Every structure is written in C-alpha cells, then in structure tokens.
Amino acid sequence: MTRPRVKWRVGLPLKFILSISALIAVTSIGLGVFFMQHDVALVTVELVERGRSLVRNLAFNGEYGVLIGNRELLGTLVRGLIQQEDVLYVVIQDATGAVLASGKAEQLQAIPPAGTPARPWTGRTWADLATRSTQIDWEGDTVYEVTHPIRTREVRQEREALGFPSFPGSGARGIQRERTIGLARMGMSLSVRRVSETLAGVRQAITLVLVLAGLVGIMVTVLLVRVIVRPINELVTGTARLREGELDHRVSVSSRDEIGDLARSFNRMAHALRQREAELQAHGKEMVRLNALLTEQQEALRRINAELAAASRHKSEFLANMSHELRTPLNAVIGFTELLAAQTYGPMPPRVEEPLQEIRQNARRLMGLISDVLDLAKIEAGHMELSYAEYLVPQVAESVAVTVRPLAERKGLRLVVEVEPGLPEGYGDAQRITQALLNLAGNAVKFTEAGEIRIRACRQDAAFLFQVADTGIGVPAEVLGQIFEPFRQADASVTREHGGVGLGLSIAKRFVEMHGGRIWVESAPGRGSLFAFSVPIRAEQTR
Amino acid sequence: MRSGVILHVEDNPSNRKLVRDLLATRGYRLVEAETGEEALVLAERERPRLVLMDLELPTLSGLAVTERLRAHPELGGVPIVAVTALAFRADVERAKAVGCDAVLTKPYDPMDLLRLVEHYIGPPPTEG
C-alpha cells in the first residue's frame, strides 16, 4: 500500500492509545487523590472519636485522684494512656490550671501549653457538649487535642433534710450538684502506621483501577482501529488506485456511520470519474474524426487554391500572349503606315493621304485601347506594381499639359494650368499619377467643344489635390455613381460620337487608389464637370 | 574589328521587311536571322556593330541569345537593343538584367528606332 510520505507521521492507533492512556492516567490520579483524602479524613474522625472516648474515661477515672490530690494515682492513669501509639500527650490539671500529672510520647519534644492557638475541629462528632476537640499545629504536625472537664458530684439528702420518707427502689435520692474540679487534656495524632496502611489500601485500589482501565483502553483502541483505521486505510489504497487509473476500483466499506458515508461517496466519485472518462474518450474520438475532416477540407482548399493560382497564372500568360499577338501585327500596321506617309515608297497620290491619316489615327487608337485593356487587366489581377520614387508636382502637371495642349488647341479650347507654388516633394509613382491626370485631362478635351480646360494642383493637408475642370457637356446624375467603372460612358451616342470606351477613368481610379488616395467627380449636364483626385504627399508602399 | 553591319533577329516576316525598308532609307547594311540559333551563327560570322533583338523567338529565346552573346569573348561588348511586344514592366527589367542596352516596345514609332540606331552606331555611311 502506498501512503503519502509525511515526516514525523503519527498513526491513528498511536494517537488513540496515547489519548486513552492520558485519560486513564488523569482519571486514576484524580480518583487516588480523592480516595486518599477521603480515607485520611475517615481515619482522622476515627482518631478524634477515640480521643474523645479516652479523655472522657480519663476525666471520670481521674475524679477521685483530683479530689484527694493523689498525684501518684493520676500518674498511673497518664502512663497507661501514653503507651497508646496515637496518644501524644496527656495532662491532668486542677481547677486552677495547675498540672497535677502529665506525660508525653517520646517523639514529642514538648507538650503544647494551654492556650496555644487552635482551630475548631470540623469533623463529625457525636453529640457530647462537654468534650471539646480542637486542632493545633505543633512541631510541624497536626495535633488533635481533646479535653474533658473533671467533675465531681455532691449529693445532698434533700428529702431527708426536709423530713420526707424515702420511697423504696427510687435509686439516687436527693439533689445532685456537679462541680468542676479539674481538666483532662489529651493530644492525638495519626500514627505513621495507620496512615501508611490506609494509603496502601488506596494504592492497591488505584493499581486495580489502572489495570482494568488499561485493559479497557486496549480493547477500545482495537475496536477503533477496526472501525476507523482499517476503512481509512482501504480508502487511502482506493484513492491511490484511482490515481493509477484503476477507475473500476471500489472500496468495500459498508458501515452505517460517517466512515461508511465517506466510502459510499468515494465509490460514487469513482463511478462519476469512470463515466467522465468514457465521455472524454468519446469526445476524443469525435475530435479525431473532426480533425480528419478538417485536414481533408484543408487539403481540398489547398487544391482549390492551387487551381486558382494556376488559373491566375494562365490568365497572366494569356494576357502576355495576347499582348504579343496583338502588338506584333499592329507594329507592322503602324510601321508601314508611317513609312508610306513618309513617302518611303515614293510619292503618294493626294487622294490617298486622307485615308492614310485615318489608318494612322485608328491604328494608334487601337494601340491605346490594347494598352488600356492590358493595364486594367494587370491591375485587377494584382500584377500592377507601383514604382515609388520622389517626384515634383509641377513636372507632373507640365508633362500632362505638353501632351494635352496640342489636342486642346486643335479644338479651339483654352488650356489653363495652375500649380500652387512651393509644394513639397512627393513620394509615389510619378508615371502612374501623371497617367491618371492625363486620363482626366484627355477626357475633358474629348467631351468639351468650347471654352476651357483648367488643370489645378495644390496641397490639401497631407495630400496633393489634382483637379481638372471643363466647360463640356457634363455628366447626368444617374451615371455619376458608376462613371469610374470600366466601359461606362454617359450614353451610346456619346461613345459613337467621341470614340473611346472609357477605360481612362477606371484606370485613373485604380492608380489613385493604389496610392491610397481617392477620386471623385462633380458635374451636371450642360454645366461642365470637375474631376478631382487626391493622393497622399508621401504614399505608403503597400508591399 | 567590327563591320558596319546591323544584325536584326526577328521571326515575323512583316516586321523584318518593315525594319529592312526603314533602314534601307538611310543606307545601313543589314543581316537578318529568323531564329536564335541562326542569330548566333550570323553574329559569329558577321561581327555586327549593333543587334536588334526580338525577345520572343520560337526555340532559343532572345534573352538566351543575349546572354550567350554577352558571354562571348569578342562579341561581349556589342550593343543590343531589345525589340519586344512584352509590355510588362518585369519583362523590360528582365531584358535589361541579361544585358540589353535598350528596350523598344512594339508597336514603336519607326522614327524612334532610327534614333536608337543612330545613337549606337552613328549616322549611316554615305553612299559611294
């Protein structure tokens, strides 16, 4: 059996034995003290009673000696008493207090004189008012002094004196008168032999009680061990076995007391633990099953992800291929048109010049379209990356103005560029910001027939604000919300009239948003438009 | 000692003719290769002063040809202008990384091509 390791372990049996022994010892000592006192008191009463009897006899027997003053006779009486082992001293004195005879035991040094301070005797005595008993502390011992007056009887023949005839059988006749003529004193003390005999008896009784109590104690301990310690040990073993995992272990204590309650509670606990473990095992199995399911789903997700990544890769490859496939023939178209226009193949007939211009313009428009579609596709696929660098806003505005001015002038529009002086250096992709502003300005030129195009750049808090205002046809309210979506223009007739598919605004929006900025438009049909965007002065690289 | 020849590597016949006609107007001498392998043979034989390299070639790509030319002990220093329809920024950077001196994106303005040629080998030799 395994027990918890405890230093200075004191088992229950030892505790029982110790406490029962202590109980027995205290009881025995108490009983002993009680009985000793009780027995000694009894012996003392007996002693005093004997003393009273002796002193009464002495007083009676000494009457004659005192009357006649015969000291020799009195000495004989005294000597006879002194021989008694519990008589310490004997004194006979006359009425004046003069000592007529005295004697003392050998161990006594002196007889206590009359009038020595004394306590009244408190023990039980038979009623005898003449005999007095007192206690005297004398020579380190308690002396019980008993005294009795010595009296004599004077009988006067009163009847005779008065002349009455005496009746036959009437006993004492005449008036008796008692007169005290002396005092008999005696000192008594408990003899050592008497006391030790008494105490020996008490000791015997106590020894007997101790032996009996010891036997009872051992029996009680054995009983307690059977009733308490064994079941507890079994419970200790039980808990140890539960700890080792033997959840089916039960204790077999069935007593109808607290220990039994504990054992039953223990068994119920073990049962509950067993059930709990079973539930946990079931849960564990469920967890394993769910884990497997999760792993399976993760695997499926990973497969789908891989497929998506492959699809995305395919899309990129498709875009690259399309770019190549479209650009290569377009290169020949544009190149040869240019060579024709440059009269490389000889002079051109004048009537061919106009169609040749149409070819050139449309080839370039097609080129722009391809570039826009590819740009948008790249942005949406997440392939477009900004190249961040320091840039200057005046350069951006100037670059846009240089590109747009010839187009505007061709349509008779005025182009105004206003850049706030003293703007700080910006950080971002200048090429993309320029393109965004260019797209807005290009649109403005495209949709304005008369008036002016105003390009403004200024600072607004921690951002640059770019604005393009025109005096064009404006945008209807119902399309304002989706004007930055791809392929949106006010209406189909506009598309027909002005050409282009409206990718410029979508691309501008993407570029601005990639810089962490925003783009918006304020417009009403017939009242011109104000397109604007803001980008942080120092754009944060997102990757 | 290099010849005054320009090596044009291009698999598309129309674009080959375009460059041929364009450079003929200025009197530059030109040799043409249709594949990367042919380009390497011609470069070895003709020792060109400039290479116009299409990057998208059927088997041996323009990038690979450029790398080999750059590794060649005698041809390593020849200017190479990549002419490509691949317009992604990464493509341009890759071309520069393998050693192309300039990248011209198709479709290009013929005048831009002429300007680049002049920049690398100077004005054409005068006839006669």
Coordinates of C-alpha atoms in Angstrom, one line a residue, chain A:
Chain A
M1 CA 0.0 0.0 0.0
T2 CA 1.3 3.4 -0.8
R3 CA 0.9 6.1 1.7
P4 CA 1.5 9.8 1.2
R5 CA 5.0 10.5 2.6
V6 CA 4.8 12.6 5.7
K7 CA 7.6 13.5 8.0
W8 CA 7.0 12.5 11.7
R9 CA 4.0 10.5 10.8
V10 CA 1.9 9.6 13.8
G11 CA -0.7 7.0 13.0
L12 CA -4.2 6.9 14.4
P13 CA -3.7 3.8 16.6
L14 CA -0.8 5.5 18.4
K15 CA -3.0 8.6 18.8
F16 CA -5.8 6.6 20.2
I17 CA -3.6 4.7 22.6
L18 CA -1.9 8.0 23.8
S19 CA -5.2 9.8 24.3
I20 CA -6.8 6.9 26.1
S21 CA -3.8 6.4 28.3
A22 CA -3.8 10.0 29.2
L23 CA -7.4 9.8 30.0
I24 CA -6.9 6.8 32.3
A25 CA -3.9 8.3 34.0
V26 CA -5.7 11.6 34.8
T27 CA -8.8 9.7 36.0
S28 CA -6.7 7.4 38.2
I29 CA -4.7 10.2 39.7
G30 CA -7.9 12.1 40.4
L31 CA -9.5 9.1 42.0
G32 CA -6.4 8.3 44.0
V33 CA -6.2 11.9 45.4
F34 CA -9.9 11.8 46.2
F35 CA -9.8 8.4 47.9
M36 CA -6.7 9.3 49.9
Q37 CA -8.2 12.5 51.2
H38 CA -11.4 10.7 51.9
D39 CA -9.7 7.8 53.7
V40 CA -7.4 10.1 55.7
A41 CA -10.5 12.1 56.8
L42 CA -12.2 9.0 57.9
V43 CA -9.2 7.8 59.8
T44 CA -8.9 11.3 61.4
V45 CA -12.6 11.2 62.5
E46 CA -12.0 7.8 64.0
L47 CA -8.9 9.1 65.8
V48 CA -10.7 12.1 67.2
E49 CA -13.6 10.0 68.3
R50 CA -11.3 7.6 70.1
G51 CA -9.5 10.5 71.7
R52 CA -12.9 11.8 73.0
S53 CA -13.8 8.5 74.4
L54 CA -10.4 8.2 76.0
V55 CA -10.5 11.7 77.5
R56 CA -14.0 11.1 78.9
N57 CA -12.8 8.0 80.6
L58 CA -9.7 9.8 81.9
A59 CA -11.8 12.6 83.3
F60 CA -14.1 10.0 85.0
N61 CA -11.3 7.9 86.3
G62 CA -9.3 10.9 87.4
E63 CA -12.1 12.3 89.6
Y64 CA -11.1 10.6 92.7
G65 CA -7.4 11.3 92.3
V66 CA -8.0 15.0 91.8
L67 CA -10.4 15.2 94.7
I68 CA -7.9 13.7 97.1
G69 CA -4.9 15.2 95.3
N70 CA -3.2 11.9 94.8
R71 CA -0.7 12.6 92.1
E72 CA 0.7 9.1 92.0
L73 CA -2.7 7.7 91.1
L74 CA -3.1 10.2 88.4
G75 CA 0.4 9.5 87.1
T76 CA -0.5 5.9 86.7
L77 CA -3.6 6.8 84.6
V78 CA -1.4 9.1 82.5
R79 CA 1.3 6.5 81.9
G80 CA -1.3 4.0 80.8
L81 CA -2.6 6.2 78.1
I82 CA 0.7 7.4 76.9
Q83 CA 1.5 3.9 75.8
Q84 CA -1.2 4.1 73.1
E85 CA 0.6 4.9 69.9
D86 CA -1.8 7.6 68.8
V87 CA -1.7 9.5 72.0
L88 CA 0.9 12.2 72.0
Y89 CA 0.5 13.7 75.4
V90 CA -1.8 13.6 78.5
V91 CA -2.3 16.4 81.0
I92 CA -4.4 16.4 84.2
Q93 CA -4.8 19.8 85.9
D94 CA -6.9 21.1 88.7
A95 CA -9.4 23.8 88.6
T96 CA -6.8 26.5 89.0
G97 CA -4.9 25.2 85.9
A98 CA -2.1 23.7 87.9
V99 CA -0.8 20.5 86.3
L100 CA -1.3 17.5 88.6
A101 CA 0.0 14.9 86.2
S102 CA 1.3 14.8 82.6
G103 CA 3.1 12.6 80.2
K104 CA 4.1 12.7 76.6
A105 CA 5.2 10.4 73.8
E106 CA 8.9 10.1 73.2
Q107 CA 8.9 11.6 69.7
L108 CA 7.3 14.8 71.1
Q109 CA 9.7 17.5 72.4
A110 CA 7.3 19.4 74.5
I111 CA 3.6 19.5 75.4
P112 CA 1.8 22.4 73.9
P113 CA 0.9 24.8 76.8
A114 CA -2.7 25.5 77.5
G115 CA -3.9 28.4 75.4
T116 CA -1.9 27.5 72.2
P117 CA -3.7 28.9 69.2
A118 CA -6.1 26.3 67.9
R119 CA -8.7 25.8 65.2
P120 CA -12.0 24.2 66.0
W121 CA -12.4 20.6 64.9
T122 CA -14.7 20.5 61.9
G123 CA -15.1 16.8 61.6
R124 CA -18.2 14.8 62.6
T125 CA -18.6 14.0 66.3
W126 CA -21.2 12.5 68.4
A127 CA -23.0 15.0 70.5
D128 CA -21.1 15.4 73.7
L129 CA -21.1 19.0 74.6
A130 CA -18.6 18.6 77.5
T131 CA -15.9 17.2 75.4
R132 CA -14.1 19.8 73.2
S133 CA -12.0 19.0 70.2
T134 CA -9.5 21.3 68.5
Q135 CA -6.7 21.2 66.0
I136 CA -3.3 22.5 67.0
D137 CA -0.3 22.9 64.6
W138 CA 2.5 21.8 66.8
E139 CA 6.1 20.8 65.9
G140 CA 5.2 20.6 62.1
D141 CA 2.3 18.2 62.7
T142 CA -1.4 18.5 63.2
V143 CA -2.3 17.5 66.7
Y144 CA -6.0 16.9 67.6
E145 CA -6.5 18.0 71.2
V146 CA -9.5 16.7 73.2
T147 CA -10.4 18.0 76.6
H148 CA -13.0 17.0 79.1
P149 CA -13.7 18.7 82.4
I150 CA -13.2 16.6 85.6
R151 CA -16.3 16.9 87.7
T152 CA -17.5 15.6 91.0
R153 CA -21.0 15.0 92.2
E154 CA -22.2 16.3 95.5
V155 CA -25.4 14.7 96.6
R156 CA -27.4 16.4 99.3
Q157 CA -30.0 14.3 101.0
E158 CA -32.6 16.9 100.4
R159 CA -35.6 14.7 101.2
E160 CA -34.0 13.6 104.4
A161 CA -33.2 17.1 105.2
L162 CA -36.8 18.2 104.6
G163 CA -38.1 15.2 106.6
F164 CA -39.8 13.2 103.8
P165 CA -39.8 9.4 104.0
S166 CA -37.8 7.8 101.2
F167 CA -39.6 5.5 98.7
P168 CA -38.3 2.0 98.3
G169 CA -36.5 1.5 94.9
S170 CA -36.2 5.1 94.0
G171 CA -32.4 4.9 93.3
A172 CA -30.5 8.1 93.8
R173 CA -32.2 10.1 96.2
G174 CA -31.7 13.7 97.0
I175 CA -30.5 16.7 94.8
Q176 CA -27.2 16.1 92.8
R177 CA -24.9 19.0 92.2
E178 CA -21.9 18.8 89.9
R179 CA -18.8 20.8 90.4
T180 CA -15.8 21.1 88.0
I181 CA -12.6 20.3 89.9
G182 CA -10.1 19.9 87.0
L183 CA -9.5 19.3 83.3
A184 CA -8.2 16.3 81.3
R185 CA -6.3 17.2 78.1
M186 CA -5.1 14.8 75.6
G187 CA -3.2 15.3 72.2
M188 CA -3.9 12.8 69.5
S189 CA -2.1 12.3 66.2
L190 CA -2.4 9.9 63.3
S191 CA 0.2 7.2 63.7
V192 CA 2.5 6.7 60.7
R193 CA 1.5 3.0 60.6
R194 CA -2.2 3.8 60.4
V195 CA -1.7 6.3 57.6
S196 CA 0.6 4.1 55.5
E197 CA -1.9 1.2 56.0
T198 CA -4.6 3.4 54.7
L199 CA -2.6 4.7 51.8
A200 CA -1.5 1.2 50.9
G201 CA -5.1 0.2 50.6
V202 CA -5.8 3.2 48.3
R203 CA -2.7 2.4 46.2
Q204 CA -4.0 -1.1 45.8
A205 CA -7.3 0.1 44.7
I206 CA -5.7 2.6 42.2
T207 CA -3.5 -0.1 40.8
L208 CA -6.5 -2.3 40.2
V209 CA -8.4 0.5 38.5
L210 CA -5.3 1.3 36.3
V211 CA -5.0 -2.3 35.2
L212 CA -8.7 -2.5 34.5
A213 CA -8.7 0.8 32.6
G214 CA -5.6 -0.2 30.6
L215 CA -7.4 -3.4 29.5
V216 CA -10.5 -1.4 28.6
G217 CA -8.3 1.1 26.7
I218 CA -6.6 -1.6 24.7
M219 CA -10.0 -3.0 23.8
V220 CA -11.3 0.4 22.8
T221 CA -8.2 1.0 20.7
V222 CA -8.5 -2.3 18.9
L223 CA -12.2 -1.6 18.3
L224 CA -11.4 1.9 17.0
V225 CA -8.7 0.5 14.7
R226 CA -11.2 -2.0 13.3
V227 CA -13.9 0.6 12.9
I228 CA -11.9 3.7 11.7
V229 CA -8.3 3.0 10.8
R230 CA -8.9 -0.1 8.6
P231 CA -11.6 1.6 6.5
I232 CA -9.5 4.7 6.2
N233 CA -6.5 2.6 5.0
E234 CA -8.7 1.0 2.5
L235 CA -9.9 4.4 1.3
V236 CA -6.2 5.6 1.0
T237 CA -5.5 2.5 -1.1
G238 CA -8.5 3.2 -3.1
T239 CA -7.6 6.8 -3.9
A240 CA -4.1 5.6 -4.9
R241 CA -5.5 3.0 -7.3
L242 CA -7.8 5.6 -8.8
R243 CA -4.8 7.8 -9.3
E244 CA -3.1 5.0 -11.1
G245 CA -6.1 4.9 -13.4
E246 CA -8.0 1.9 -12.0
L247 CA -11.3 3.7 -12.3
D248 CA -13.2 0.5 -11.8
H249 CA -11.8 0.0 -8.2
R250 CA -14.4 0.2 -5.4
V251 CA -14.0 0.1 -1.6
S252 CA -15.9 -2.5 0.3
V253 CA -16.6 -0.5 3.5
S254 CA -20.3 -0.7 4.3
S255 CA -20.6 0.5 8.0
R256 CA -23.6 2.7 8.9
D257 CA -21.6 5.7 10.0
E258 CA -19.6 8.6 8.7
I259 CA -16.8 6.3 7.5
G260 CA -19.4 4.4 5.6
D261 CA -20.8 7.6 4.1
L262 CA -17.3 8.5 3.1
A263 CA -16.8 5.1 1.4
R264 CA -20.1 5.3 -0.4
S265 CA -19.3 8.9 -1.5
F266 CA -15.9 7.6 -2.7
N267 CA -17.5 4.9 -4.7
R268 CA -19.9 7.3 -6.3
M269 CA -17.0 9.6 -7.1
A270 CA -15.1 6.7 -8.8
H271 CA -18.2 5.9 -10.8
A272 CA -18.6 9.5 -11.9
L273 CA -14.9 9.6 -12.9
R274 CA -15.4 6.4 -14.9
Q275 CA -18.3 8.0 -16.8
R276 CA -16.4 11.2 -17.3
E277 CA -13.5 9.3 -18.7
A278 CA -15.8 7.4 -21.1
E279 CA -17.3 10.7 -22.2
L280 CA -13.8 12.2 -22.7
Q281 CA -12.8 9.2 -24.8
A282 CA -15.9 9.6 -26.9
H283 CA -15.1 13.3 -27.3
G284 CA -11.5 12.4 -28.2
K285 CA -12.8 10.1 -30.9
E286 CA -15.1 12.8 -32.1
M287 CA -12.2 15.3 -32.1
V288 CA -10.0 12.9 -34.1
R289 CA -12.8 12.5 -36.6
L290 CA -13.4 16.2 -36.9
N291 CA -9.6 16.8 -37.2
A292 CA -9.5 14.3 -40.1
L293 CA -12.4 16.1 -41.7
L294 CA -10.7 19.4 -41.2
T295 CA -7.5 18.1 -42.7
E296 CA -9.5 16.8 -45.6
Q297 CA -11.2 20.2 -46.1
Q298 CA -7.9 22.0 -45.8
E299 CA -6.4 19.7 -48.4
A300 CA -9.4 20.4 -50.7
L301 CA -9.0 24.2 -50.0
R302 CA -5.3 23.9 -50.8
R303 CA -6.2 22.1 -54.1
I304 CA -8.7 24.8 -55.0
N305 CA -6.1 27.5 -54.1
A306 CA -3.5 25.8 -56.3
E307 CA -6.1 25.6 -59.1
L308 CA -6.9 29.3 -58.6
A309 CA -3.3 30.2 -58.6
A310 CA -2.8 28.1 -61.8
A311 CA -5.8 29.9 -63.3
S312 CA -4.4 33.2 -62.4
R313 CA -1.1 32.2 -63.9
H314 CA -2.9 31.1 -67.0
K315 CA -4.7 34.4 -67.1
S316 CA -1.4 36.3 -66.9
E317 CA 0.1 34.1 -69.6
F318 CA -2.9 34.7 -71.7
L319 CA -2.6 38.4 -71.3
A320 CA 1.1 38.3 -72.1
N321 CA 0.4 36.2 -75.2
M322 CA -2.5 38.4 -76.2
S323 CA -0.3 41.4 -75.8
H324 CA 2.4 39.8 -78.0
E325 CA -0.1 38.5 -80.6
L326 CA -1.9 41.9 -80.9
R327 CA 1.2 44.1 -80.8
T328 CA 3.3 42.3 -83.3
P329 CA 0.9 42.7 -86.2
L330 CA -0.1 46.2 -85.0
N331 CA 3.6 47.1 -85.1
A332 CA 3.7 46.2 -88.8
V333 CA 0.5 48.1 -89.5
I334 CA 1.7 51.3 -87.7
G335 CA 5.3 51.0 -89.1
F336 CA 4.3 50.5 -92.7
T337 CA 1.7 53.3 -92.4
E338 CA 4.4 55.6 -91.2
L339 CA 6.8 54.6 -94.0
L340 CA 4.0 55.2 -96.5
A341 CA 3.3 58.6 -95.0
A342 CA 7.0 59.4 -95.1
Q343 CA 6.9 58.6 -98.8
T344 CA 9.5 55.9 -98.4
Y345 CA 7.9 54.0 -101.2
G346 CA 7.6 57.0 -103.5
P347 CA 5.2 60.0 -103.6
M348 CA 1.7 59.3 -102.5
P349 CA -1.3 60.4 -104.7
P350 CA -3.1 63.3 -102.8
R351 CA -6.4 61.4 -102.7
V352 CA -4.7 58.6 -100.7
E353 CA -3.5 61.0 -98.0
E354 CA -6.8 61.3 -96.1
P355 CA -7.5 57.5 -95.9
L356 CA -3.8 57.1 -94.8
Q357 CA -4.4 59.5 -92.0
E358 CA -7.5 57.6 -90.9
I359 CA -5.4 54.4 -90.8
R360 CA -2.7 56.1 -88.8
Q361 CA -5.2 57.5 -86.2
N362 CA -7.2 54.3 -85.8
A363 CA -4.1 52.2 -85.6
R364 CA -2.9 54.5 -82.7
R365 CA -6.3 54.4 -81.1
L366 CA -6.3 50.6 -81.3
M367 CA -2.8 50.7 -79.7
G368 CA -4.1 52.8 -76.9
L369 CA -7.1 50.5 -76.4
I370 CA -4.9 47.4 -76.2
S371 CA -2.7 49.2 -73.7
D372 CA -5.6 50.3 -71.5
V373 CA -7.2 46.8 -71.5
L374 CA -3.9 45.3 -70.6
D375 CA -3.3 47.8 -67.9
L376 CA -6.7 47.3 -66.4
A377 CA -6.4 43.5 -66.6
K378 CA -3.0 43.7 -64.9
I379 CA -4.3 45.9 -62.1
E380 CA -7.3 43.6 -61.5
A381 CA -5.1 40.6 -61.5
G382 CA -2.8 42.3 -58.9
H383 CA 0.1 42.3 -61.3
M384 CA 0.5 46.1 -61.4
E385 CA 3.1 47.3 -59.1
L386 CA 3.9 50.9 -58.4
S387 CA 7.5 52.1 -58.6
Y388 CA 7.9 54.5 -55.8
A389 CA 10.3 57.5 -56.1
E390 CA 10.5 61.2 -55.3
Y391 CA 8.6 63.4 -57.7
L392 CA 7.7 67.0 -58.3
V393 CA 4.1 68.1 -58.8
P394 CA 4.9 70.9 -61.4
Q395 CA 6.7 68.3 -63.5
V396 CA 3.6 66.0 -63.5
A397 CA 1.3 68.9 -64.4
E398 CA 3.7 70.1 -67.1
S399 CA 4.0 66.7 -68.6
V400 CA 0.2 66.4 -68.9
A401 CA -0.1 69.9 -70.3
V402 CA 2.5 69.2 -73.0
T403 CA 0.5 66.1 -74.1
V404 CA -2.9 67.7 -73.9
R405 CA -2.2 71.2 -75.3
P406 CA -2.0 70.3 -79.0
L407 CA -5.3 68.4 -78.8
A408 CA -7.0 71.3 -77.0
E409 CA -5.7 73.9 -79.4
R410 CA -6.8 71.8 -82.3
K411 CA -10.4 72.0 -80.9
G412 CA -10.0 75.7 -80.1
L413 CA -10.0 75.2 -76.3
R414 CA -8.0 77.2 -73.8
L415 CA -5.8 75.2 -71.5
V416 CA -5.0 76.7 -68.1
V417 CA -2.6 75.1 -65.7
E418 CA -2.4 76.3 -62.1
V419 CA 0.2 74.8 -59.7
E420 CA 0.4 76.1 -56.1
P421 CA 3.9 77.5 -55.6
G422 CA 6.2 75.9 -53.0
L423 CA 4.7 72.4 -53.0
P424 CA 6.9 69.9 -51.2
E425 CA 8.4 66.9 -53.0
G426 CA 6.0 64.0 -53.3
Y427 CA 6.7 60.3 -53.0
G428 CA 4.9 57.8 -55.2
D429 CA 4.8 56.5 -58.8
A430 CA 5.0 59.7 -60.8
Q431 CA 4.4 57.9 -64.1
R432 CA 1.0 56.5 -62.8
I433 CA -0.1 59.8 -61.2
T434 CA 0.8 61.5 -64.5
Q435 CA -1.2 59.0 -66.4
A436 CA -4.2 59.4 -64.0
L437 CA -4.2 63.2 -64.5
L438 CA -3.6 62.8 -68.2
N439 CA -6.7 60.5 -68.5
L440 CA -8.8 63.1 -66.7
A441 CA -7.5 65.9 -68.9
G442 CA -7.8 63.8 -72.1
N443 CA -11.4 63.1 -71.2
A444 CA -12.1 66.7 -70.6
V445 CA -10.7 67.7 -74.0
K446 CA -12.7 64.9 -75.6
F447 CA -16.0 66.0 -74.1
T448 CA -15.6 69.7 -74.4
E449 CA -16.5 71.6 -77.6
A450 CA -15.9 75.1 -76.5
G451 CA -14.5 77.0 -73.5
E452 CA -11.6 76.0 -71.4
I453 CA -9.9 73.2 -69.6
R454 CA -8.4 74.1 -66.2
I455 CA -5.8 71.9 -64.6
R456 CA -5.1 72.7 -60.9
A457 CA -2.7 71.2 -58.4
C458 CA -2.5 72.3 -54.8
R459 CA -1.9 71.0 -51.3
Q460 CA -4.7 69.8 -49.0
D461 CA -3.4 68.8 -45.6
A462 CA -1.2 65.7 -46.1
A463 CA -2.3 65.2 -49.7
F464 CA -1.9 66.7 -53.1
L465 CA -5.2 67.7 -54.7
F466 CA -5.4 67.5 -58.6
Q467 CA -8.4 69.0 -60.4
V468 CA -9.5 69.1 -64.0
A469 CA -12.4 71.4 -64.7
D470 CA -14.0 71.7 -68.1
T471 CA -16.9 73.5 -69.7
G472 CA -18.1 70.5 -71.5
I473 CA -21.4 68.5 -71.8
G474 CA -21.3 67.4 -68.2
V475 CA -22.4 64.1 -66.7
P476 CA -26.0 63.1 -66.0
A477 CA -26.7 62.4 -62.3
E478 CA -27.7 58.8 -62.9
V479 CA -24.3 57.9 -64.3
L480 CA -22.2 59.8 -61.8
G481 CA -22.1 56.9 -59.4
Q482 CA -20.7 54.5 -61.9
I483 CA -18.6 56.7 -64.1
F484 CA -15.4 55.2 -62.8
E485 CA -16.5 51.6 -63.6
P486 CA -15.0 50.1 -66.8
F487 CA -16.8 50.7 -70.1
R488 CA -19.2 53.4 -68.7
Q489 CA -20.0 56.5 -70.6
A490 CA -23.0 58.7 -70.5
D491 CA -24.7 57.1 -73.4
A492 CA -24.1 55.1 -76.5
S493 CA -24.4 58.1 -78.8
V494 CA -21.6 59.8 -76.9
T495 CA -19.4 56.7 -77.4
R496 CA -20.2 56.8 -81.1
E497 CA -19.5 60.5 -81.4
H498 CA -16.4 60.7 -79.3
G499 CA -14.9 57.3 -79.6
G500 CA -13.1 55.5 -76.9
V501 CA -14.5 53.0 -74.4
G502 CA -14.0 54.9 -71.2
L503 CA -11.2 52.9 -69.7
G504 CA -9.3 56.0 -68.8
L505 CA -11.4 56.9 -65.7
S506 CA -11.3 53.3 -64.4
I507 CA -7.5 53.2 -64.8
A508 CA -7.1 56.6 -63.2
K509 CA -9.3 55.4 -60.3
R510 CA -7.2 52.3 -59.8
F511 CA -3.9 54.2 -59.9
V512 CA -5.2 56.8 -57.4
E513 CA -6.5 54.1 -55.0
M514 CA -3.2 52.2 -55.3
H515 CA -1.6 55.3 -53.9
G516 CA -4.1 55.3 -51.0
G517 CA -5.9 58.3 -52.5
R518 CA -9.5 58.8 -53.7
I519 CA -11.1 60.2 -56.9
W520 CA -14.4 61.9 -57.4
V521 CA -16.5 64.0 -59.8
E522 CA -18.9 66.9 -59.5
S523 CA -21.0 67.6 -62.6
A524 CA -24.3 68.3 -64.1
P525 CA -25.4 68.1 -67.8
G526 CA -24.6 71.2 -69.7
R527 CA -22.7 72.8 -66.8
G528 CA -19.3 71.2 -67.2
S529 CA -17.5 68.8 -65.0
L530 CA -15.0 68.9 -62.2
F531 CA -12.9 65.7 -61.9
A532 CA -10.6 65.6 -59.0
F533 CA -8.4 63.2 -57.1
S534 CA -6.1 63.4 -54.0
V535 CA -3.0 61.3 -53.3
P536 CA -1.0 61.3 -50.0
I537 CA 2.1 63.5 -50.4
R538 CA 4.1 60.5 -49.2
A539 CA 2.3 57.4 -50.4
E540 CA 3.0 54.3 -48.3
Q541 CA 4.2 51.2 -50.1
T542 CA 1.6 48.5 -49.7
R543 CA 4.1 45.7 -50.2

